[in-house]
XYZ file of C-alpha atoms in Angstrom:
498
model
C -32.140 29.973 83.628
C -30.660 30.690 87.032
C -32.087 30.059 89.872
C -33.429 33.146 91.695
C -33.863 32.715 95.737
C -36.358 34.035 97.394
C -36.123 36.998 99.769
C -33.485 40.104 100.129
C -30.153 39.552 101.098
C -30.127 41.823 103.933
C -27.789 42.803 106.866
C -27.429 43.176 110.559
C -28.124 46.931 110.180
C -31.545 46.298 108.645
C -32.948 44.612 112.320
C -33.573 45.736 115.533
C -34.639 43.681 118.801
C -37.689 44.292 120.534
C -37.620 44.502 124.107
C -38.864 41.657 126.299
C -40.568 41.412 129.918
C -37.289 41.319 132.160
C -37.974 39.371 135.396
C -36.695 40.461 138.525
C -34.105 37.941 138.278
C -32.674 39.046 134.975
C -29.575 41.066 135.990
C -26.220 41.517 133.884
C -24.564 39.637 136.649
C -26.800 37.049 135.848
C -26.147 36.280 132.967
C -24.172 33.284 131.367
C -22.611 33.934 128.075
C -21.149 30.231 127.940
C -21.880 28.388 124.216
C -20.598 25.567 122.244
C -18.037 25.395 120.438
C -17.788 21.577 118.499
C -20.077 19.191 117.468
C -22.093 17.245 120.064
C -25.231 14.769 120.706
C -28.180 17.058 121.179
C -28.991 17.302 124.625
C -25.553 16.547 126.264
C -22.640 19.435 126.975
C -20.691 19.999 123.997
C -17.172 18.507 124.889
C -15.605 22.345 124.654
C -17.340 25.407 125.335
C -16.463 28.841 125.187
C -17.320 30.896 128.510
C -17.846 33.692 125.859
C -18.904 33.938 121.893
C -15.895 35.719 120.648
C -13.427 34.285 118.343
C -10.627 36.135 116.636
C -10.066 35.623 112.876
C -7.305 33.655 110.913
C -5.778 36.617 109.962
C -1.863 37.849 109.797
C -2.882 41.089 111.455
C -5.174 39.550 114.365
C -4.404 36.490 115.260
C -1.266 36.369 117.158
C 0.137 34.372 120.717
C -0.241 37.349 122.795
C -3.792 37.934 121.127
C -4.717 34.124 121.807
C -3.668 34.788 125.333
C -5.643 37.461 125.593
C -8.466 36.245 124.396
C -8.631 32.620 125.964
C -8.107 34.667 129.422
C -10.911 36.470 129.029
C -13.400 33.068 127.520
C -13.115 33.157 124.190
C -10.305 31.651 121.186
C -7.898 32.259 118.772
C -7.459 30.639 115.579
C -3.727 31.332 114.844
C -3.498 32.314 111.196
C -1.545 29.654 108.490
C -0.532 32.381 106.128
C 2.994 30.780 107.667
C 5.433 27.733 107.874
C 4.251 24.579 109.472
C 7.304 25.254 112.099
C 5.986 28.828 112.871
C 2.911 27.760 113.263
C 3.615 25.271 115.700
C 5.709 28.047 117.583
C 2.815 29.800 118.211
C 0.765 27.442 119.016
C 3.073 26.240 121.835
C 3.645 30.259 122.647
C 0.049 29.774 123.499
C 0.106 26.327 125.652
C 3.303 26.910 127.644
C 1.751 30.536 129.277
C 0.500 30.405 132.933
C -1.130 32.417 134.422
C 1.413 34.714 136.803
C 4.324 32.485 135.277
C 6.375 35.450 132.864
C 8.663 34.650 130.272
C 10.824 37.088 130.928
C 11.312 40.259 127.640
C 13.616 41.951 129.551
C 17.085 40.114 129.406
C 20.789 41.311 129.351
C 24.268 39.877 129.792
C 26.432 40.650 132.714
C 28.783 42.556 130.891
C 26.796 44.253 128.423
C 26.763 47.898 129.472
C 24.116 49.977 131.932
C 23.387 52.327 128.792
C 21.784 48.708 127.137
C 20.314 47.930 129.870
C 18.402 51.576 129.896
C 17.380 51.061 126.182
C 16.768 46.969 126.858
C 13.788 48.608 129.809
C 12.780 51.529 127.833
C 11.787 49.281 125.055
C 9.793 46.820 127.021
C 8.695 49.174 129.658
C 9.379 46.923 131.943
C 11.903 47.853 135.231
C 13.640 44.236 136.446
C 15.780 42.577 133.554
C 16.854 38.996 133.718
C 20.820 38.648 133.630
C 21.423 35.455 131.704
C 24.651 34.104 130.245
C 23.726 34.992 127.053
C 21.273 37.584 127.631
C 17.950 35.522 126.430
C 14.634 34.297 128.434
C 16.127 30.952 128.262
C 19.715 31.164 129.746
C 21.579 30.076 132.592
C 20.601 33.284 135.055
C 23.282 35.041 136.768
C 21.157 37.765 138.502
C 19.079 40.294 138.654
C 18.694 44.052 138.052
C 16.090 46.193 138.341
C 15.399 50.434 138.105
C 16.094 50.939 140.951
C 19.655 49.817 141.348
C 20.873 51.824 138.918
C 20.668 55.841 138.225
C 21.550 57.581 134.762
C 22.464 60.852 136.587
C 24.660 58.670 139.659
C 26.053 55.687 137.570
C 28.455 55.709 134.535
C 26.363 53.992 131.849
C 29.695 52.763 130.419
C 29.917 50.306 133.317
C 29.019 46.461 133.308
C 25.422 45.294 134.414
C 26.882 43.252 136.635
C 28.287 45.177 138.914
C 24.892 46.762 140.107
C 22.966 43.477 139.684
C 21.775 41.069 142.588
C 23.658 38.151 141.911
C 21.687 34.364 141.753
C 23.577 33.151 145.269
C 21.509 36.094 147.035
C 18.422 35.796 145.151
C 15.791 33.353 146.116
C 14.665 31.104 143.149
C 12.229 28.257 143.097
C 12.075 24.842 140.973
C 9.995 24.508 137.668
C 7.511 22.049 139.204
C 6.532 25.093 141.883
C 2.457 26.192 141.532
C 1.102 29.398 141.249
C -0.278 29.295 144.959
C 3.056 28.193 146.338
C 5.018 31.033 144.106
C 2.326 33.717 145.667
C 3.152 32.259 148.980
C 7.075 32.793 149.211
C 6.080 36.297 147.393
C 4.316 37.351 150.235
C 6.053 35.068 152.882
C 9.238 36.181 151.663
C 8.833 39.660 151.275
C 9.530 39.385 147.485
C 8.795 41.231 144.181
C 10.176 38.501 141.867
C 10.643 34.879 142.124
C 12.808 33.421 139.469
C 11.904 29.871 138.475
C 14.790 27.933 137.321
C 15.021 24.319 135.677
C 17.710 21.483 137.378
C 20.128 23.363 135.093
C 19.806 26.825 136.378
C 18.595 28.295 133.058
C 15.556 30.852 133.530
C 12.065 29.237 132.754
C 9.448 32.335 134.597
C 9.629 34.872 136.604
C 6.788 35.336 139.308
C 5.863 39.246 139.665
C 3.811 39.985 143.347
C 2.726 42.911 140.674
C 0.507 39.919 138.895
C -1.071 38.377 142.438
C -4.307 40.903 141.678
C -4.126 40.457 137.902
C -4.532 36.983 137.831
C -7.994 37.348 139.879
C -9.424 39.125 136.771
C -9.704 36.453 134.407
C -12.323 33.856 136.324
C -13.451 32.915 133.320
C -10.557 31.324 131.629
C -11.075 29.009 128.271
C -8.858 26.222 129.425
C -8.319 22.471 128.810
C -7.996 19.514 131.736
C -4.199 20.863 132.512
C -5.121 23.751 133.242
C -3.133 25.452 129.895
C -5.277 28.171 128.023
C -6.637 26.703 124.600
C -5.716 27.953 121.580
C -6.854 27.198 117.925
C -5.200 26.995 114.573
C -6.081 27.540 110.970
C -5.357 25.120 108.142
C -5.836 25.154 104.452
C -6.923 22.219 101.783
C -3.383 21.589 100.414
C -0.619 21.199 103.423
C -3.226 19.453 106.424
C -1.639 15.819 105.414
C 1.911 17.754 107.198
C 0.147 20.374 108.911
C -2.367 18.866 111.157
C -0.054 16.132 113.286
C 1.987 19.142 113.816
C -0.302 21.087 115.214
C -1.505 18.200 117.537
C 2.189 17.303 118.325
C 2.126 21.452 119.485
C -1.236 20.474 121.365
C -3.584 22.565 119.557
C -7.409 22.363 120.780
C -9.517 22.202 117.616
C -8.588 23.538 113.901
C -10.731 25.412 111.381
C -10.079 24.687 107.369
C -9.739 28.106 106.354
C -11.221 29.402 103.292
C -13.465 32.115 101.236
C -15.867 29.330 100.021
C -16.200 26.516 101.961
C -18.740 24.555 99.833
C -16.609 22.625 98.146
C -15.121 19.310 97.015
C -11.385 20.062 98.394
C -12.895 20.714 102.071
C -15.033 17.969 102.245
C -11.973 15.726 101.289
C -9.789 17.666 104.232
C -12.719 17.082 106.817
C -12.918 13.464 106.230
C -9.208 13.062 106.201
C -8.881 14.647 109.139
C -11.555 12.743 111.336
C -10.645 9.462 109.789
C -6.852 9.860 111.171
C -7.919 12.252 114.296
C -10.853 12.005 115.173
C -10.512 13.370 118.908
C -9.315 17.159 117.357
C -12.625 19.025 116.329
C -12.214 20.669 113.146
C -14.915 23.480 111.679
C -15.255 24.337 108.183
C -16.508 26.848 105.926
C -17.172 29.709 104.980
C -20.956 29.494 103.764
C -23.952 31.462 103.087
C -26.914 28.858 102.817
C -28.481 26.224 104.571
C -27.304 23.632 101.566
C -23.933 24.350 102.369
C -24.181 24.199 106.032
C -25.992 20.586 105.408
C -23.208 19.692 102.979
C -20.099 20.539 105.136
C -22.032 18.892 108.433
C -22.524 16.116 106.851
C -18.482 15.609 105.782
C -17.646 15.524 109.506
C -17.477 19.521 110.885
C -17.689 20.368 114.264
C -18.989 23.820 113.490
C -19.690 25.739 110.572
C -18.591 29.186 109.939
C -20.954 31.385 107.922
C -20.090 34.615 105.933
C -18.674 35.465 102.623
C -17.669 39.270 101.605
C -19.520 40.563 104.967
C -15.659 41.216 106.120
C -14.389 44.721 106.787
C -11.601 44.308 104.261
C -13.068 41.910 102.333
C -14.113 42.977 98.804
C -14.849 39.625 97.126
C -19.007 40.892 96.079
C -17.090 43.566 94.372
C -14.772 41.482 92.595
C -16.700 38.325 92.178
C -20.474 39.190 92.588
C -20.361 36.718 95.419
C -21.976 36.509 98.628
C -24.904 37.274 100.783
C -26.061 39.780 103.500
C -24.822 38.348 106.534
C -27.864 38.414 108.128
C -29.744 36.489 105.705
C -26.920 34.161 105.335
C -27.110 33.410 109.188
C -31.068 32.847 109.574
C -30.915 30.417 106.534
C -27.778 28.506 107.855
C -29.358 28.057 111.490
C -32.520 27.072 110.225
C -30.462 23.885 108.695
C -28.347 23.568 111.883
C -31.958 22.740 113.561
C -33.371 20.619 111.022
C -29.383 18.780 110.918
C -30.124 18.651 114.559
C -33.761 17.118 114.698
C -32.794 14.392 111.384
C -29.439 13.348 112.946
C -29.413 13.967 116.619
C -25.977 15.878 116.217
C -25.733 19.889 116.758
C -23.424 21.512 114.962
C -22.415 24.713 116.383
C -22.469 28.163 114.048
C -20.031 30.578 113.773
C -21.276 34.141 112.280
C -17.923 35.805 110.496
C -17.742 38.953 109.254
C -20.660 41.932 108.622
C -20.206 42.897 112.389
C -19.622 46.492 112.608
C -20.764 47.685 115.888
C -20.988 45.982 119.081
C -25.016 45.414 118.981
C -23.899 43.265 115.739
C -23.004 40.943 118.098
C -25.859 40.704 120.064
C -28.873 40.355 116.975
C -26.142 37.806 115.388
C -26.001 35.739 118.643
C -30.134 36.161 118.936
C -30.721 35.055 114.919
C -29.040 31.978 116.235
C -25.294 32.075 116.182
C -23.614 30.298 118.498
C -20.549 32.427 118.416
C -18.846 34.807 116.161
C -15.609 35.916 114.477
C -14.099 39.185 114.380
C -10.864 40.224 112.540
C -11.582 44.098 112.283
C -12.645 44.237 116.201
C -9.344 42.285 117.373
C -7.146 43.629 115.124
C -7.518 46.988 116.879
C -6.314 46.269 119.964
C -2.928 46.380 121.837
C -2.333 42.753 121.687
C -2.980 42.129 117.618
C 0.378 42.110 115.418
C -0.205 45.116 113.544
C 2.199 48.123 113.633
C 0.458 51.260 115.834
C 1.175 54.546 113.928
C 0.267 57.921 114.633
C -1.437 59.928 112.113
C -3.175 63.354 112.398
C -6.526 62.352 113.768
C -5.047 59.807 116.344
C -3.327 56.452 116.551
C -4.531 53.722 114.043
C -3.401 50.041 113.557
C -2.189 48.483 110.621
C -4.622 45.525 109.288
C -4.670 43.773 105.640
C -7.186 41.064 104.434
C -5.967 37.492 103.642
C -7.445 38.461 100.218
C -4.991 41.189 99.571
C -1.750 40.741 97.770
C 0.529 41.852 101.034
C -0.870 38.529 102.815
C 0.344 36.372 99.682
C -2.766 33.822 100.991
C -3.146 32.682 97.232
C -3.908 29.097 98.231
C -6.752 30.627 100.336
C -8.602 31.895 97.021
C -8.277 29.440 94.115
C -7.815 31.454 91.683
C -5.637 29.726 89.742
C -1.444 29.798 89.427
C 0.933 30.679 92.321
C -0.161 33.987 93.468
C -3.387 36.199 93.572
C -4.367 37.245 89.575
C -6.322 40.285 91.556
C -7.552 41.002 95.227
C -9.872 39.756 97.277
C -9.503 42.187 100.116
C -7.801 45.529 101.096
C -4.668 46.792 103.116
C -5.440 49.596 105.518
C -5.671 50.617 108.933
C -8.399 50.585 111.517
C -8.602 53.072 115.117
C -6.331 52.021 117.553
C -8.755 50.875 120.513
C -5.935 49.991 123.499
C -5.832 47.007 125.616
C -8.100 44.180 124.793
C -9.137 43.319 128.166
C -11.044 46.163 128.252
C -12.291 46.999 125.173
C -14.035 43.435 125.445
C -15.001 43.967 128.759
C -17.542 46.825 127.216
C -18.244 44.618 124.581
C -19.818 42.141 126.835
C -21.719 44.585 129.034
C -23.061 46.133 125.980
C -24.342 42.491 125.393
C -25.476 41.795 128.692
C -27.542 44.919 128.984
C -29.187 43.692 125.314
C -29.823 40.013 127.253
C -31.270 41.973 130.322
C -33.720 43.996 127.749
C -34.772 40.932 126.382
C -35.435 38.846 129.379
C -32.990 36.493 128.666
C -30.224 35.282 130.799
C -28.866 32.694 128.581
C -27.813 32.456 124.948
C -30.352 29.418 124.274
C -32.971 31.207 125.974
C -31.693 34.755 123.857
C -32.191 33.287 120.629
C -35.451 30.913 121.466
C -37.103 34.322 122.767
C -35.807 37.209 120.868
C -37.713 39.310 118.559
C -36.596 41.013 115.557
C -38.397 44.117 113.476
C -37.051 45.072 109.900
C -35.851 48.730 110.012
C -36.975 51.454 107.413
C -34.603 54.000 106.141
C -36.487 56.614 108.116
C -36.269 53.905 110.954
C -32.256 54.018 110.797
C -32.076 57.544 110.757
C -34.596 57.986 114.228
C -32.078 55.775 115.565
C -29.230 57.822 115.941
C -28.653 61.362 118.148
C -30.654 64.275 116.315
C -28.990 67.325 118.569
C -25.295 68.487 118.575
C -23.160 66.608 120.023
C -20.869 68.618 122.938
C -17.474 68.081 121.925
C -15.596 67.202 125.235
C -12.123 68.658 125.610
C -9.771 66.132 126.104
C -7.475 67.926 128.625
C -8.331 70.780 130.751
C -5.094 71.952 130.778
């Protein structure tokens, strides 16, 4: 007969934490939300570690360059979705590598002679006001000029004429070589008098432009995830059937770790991929997964992950317990799968960092997943509302929403992710649908964190080791849930008062 485990399978909604004594020294601004992100000798500093527990998912509608960006400037990673070619892929991954900080590729570009009424549509599109005049009117080519709003006028200029007529021309425009830094490009901003320094290679073609709009921008981000260059780091996705191709590619593109990407991770096919992997590459971390047990955990640790990612049909758009009867509360699945990380730990001397995906619906999720034990977690829902995620923003009735589909569902045409037999999915694993739009990332994670930090503060802790090695959780009754929320009516706020 089947084998029936002990305990419920239960979820992040059924616990709450109970405060702790908070010392006089336990402030938000205290607080360190640093963690682990690969494999390391217990005891010693993990060789990479986030400077904040959020990762984005390998998803089509999350995980894109400007979300990686995004995210690494602000602590955390991106795992750039595979649903692609190996070549696109790569793109992004270098998208990712090549960005510094206050160094633009320029999205505003025209030709000399295309006309001032493209040049209008060229800024109202990117919202941007200064346009790079190249000789063929890309980020990359030989520049000519510049032009910004305020050298031209729809009401005082005919539109019909050429750009370059009202442009600043390259012999009066000061420009700097490739190899200039960040502090010297500030300098001759502010030395010079300047708005925008164009960085050119020995050819003259455009590489950056350098904005004195950015100086102040680039002081919010002190916490930067970022390798021994100084270039953000980025992640990547792979699957168990192209890594042989895949993975030197990736490395080539100077990805920092990988993640074998799939709905059930406790299997033959994965274990084969990790040990491939670390016998030809050893120095690239790779994580696997996803589980739900502590057998699994044990099983993929033991094939050579880096970390472990835990959750399977906890997703927002994932509906594989419907279809498959497969799965486990995520909370349960998390407790059971750190317990093994510790005794891995204690047996081999080798911590193996977890990663709780999926089942996180509000922000305080976060904070009970990261107290059960998780070292960090994965969002795709969260991310994928935000300015910076790839899907399409669309106005509907009730307010803006953004577009966002599950690798499971037949518009991402992931069939290799699911096994299921053939060349396509035979029926769905997850939904296509939309989520609220939730603006810029930068500061929708920004309350996030506080939210987490004021959790941390209630709980004495000012450390995620110390978080989960104090915390205490209480099961929560129906009743318990309800008591939980506002019993009065809530004063609807207008939104204008005009």
């Amino acid at each position: 007969m089947a084998q029936i485990i002990a305990g419920v399978s239960r979820t992040f909604n059924e616990f709450l934490l109970l405060p702790n004594r908070t010392s006089i020294d336990c402030s938000p601004d205290a607080i360190d939300l640093s963690t682990p992100l690969m494999r390391h000798v217990v005891g010693e500093a993990s060789p990479i570690e986030l400077r904040s527990p959020f990762t984005s998912a390998i998803m089509q509608s999350v995980s894109s360059p400007e979300l990686a960006i995004a995210l690494a400037r602000n602590g955390g990673l991106t795992f750039l979705h595979h649903n692609q070619s190996i070549e696109e892929q790569v793109a992004d991954v270098r998208q990712v590598k090549n960005f510094k900080a206050g160094f633009v590729v320029s999205d505003t570009n025209v030709r000399p002679d295309d006309s001032l009424a493209e040049l209008a549509r060229v800024m109202e599109r990117t919202g941007h006001s200064t346009a790079a005049v190249t000789h063929d009117g890309s980020a990359s080519g030989r520049l000519l000029g510049l032009v910004t709003s305020r050298d031209f006028h729809p009401q005082r200029h005919d539109l019909s004429d050429p750009v370059s007529g009202r442009m600043t021309p390259i012999e009066n425009l000061p420009h700097a070589a490739c190899d200039l830094t960040l502090s010297q490009a500030n300098a001759r901003l502010w030395d010079e008098r300047l708005d925008c320094l164009p960085v050119l290679d020995v050819d003259g073609h455009l590489e950056y432009l350098v904005f004195r709009s950015d100086y102040t921008d680039n002081k919010r981000y002190p916490g930067q995830l970022v390798d021994r260059d100084k270039r953000l780091r980025v992640g990547a996705g792979i699957n168990t059937h192209d890594y042989r191709e895949r993975v030197p590619a990736l490395l080539d593109a100077g990805v920092d770790v990988l993640c074998l990407d799939s709905s059930d991770g406790y299997s033959d096919w994965q274990s084969q991929a990790l040990s491939w992997v670390k016998k030809h590459y050893p120095e690239i971390p790779v994580g696997g997964g996803n589980v739900v047990d502590g057998e699994a955990f044990t099983f993929l640790a033991e094939a050579g992950a880096d970390f472990v990612k835990v959750g399977v049909g906890g997703g927002a758009i994932c509906i594989t317990r419907d279809q498959k009867g497969i799965g486990r509360g995520q909370a349960s699945a998390v407790l059971d799968v750190v317990a093994a990380r510790d005794i891995f730990a204690e047996r081999t001397g080798h911590y193996v960092p977890v990663c709780s995906d999926g089942g996180l619906v509000h922000d305080y999720h976060v904070a009970l997943a990261l107290a059960m034990g998780a070292d960090f977690v994965m969002m795709g829902r969260y991310f994928a509302r935000f300015d910076q995620a790839p899907g399409a923003k669309l106005p509907t009735r009730d307010g803006f929403v953004k577009e966002h589909w599950g690798e499971g569902s037949n518009r991402a045409h992931n069939w290799q992710r699911y096994g299921q037999g053939g060349q396509a999915l035979i029926f769905e694993e997850g939904v296509d649908g939309y989520v609220p739009y939730a603006g810029d990332l930068n500061e929708g994670l920004a309350l996030t964190i506080a939210k987490i930090k004021a959790t941390m503060v209630s709980c004495g802790a000012t450390t995620l080791p110390k978080f989960r090695d104090t915390a205490r959780l209480t099961l929560v009754s129906e009743q318990s849930l309800q008591e939980s929320h506002a019993n009065v009516v809530v004063r609807e706020t207008p939104a204008s008062l005009d």
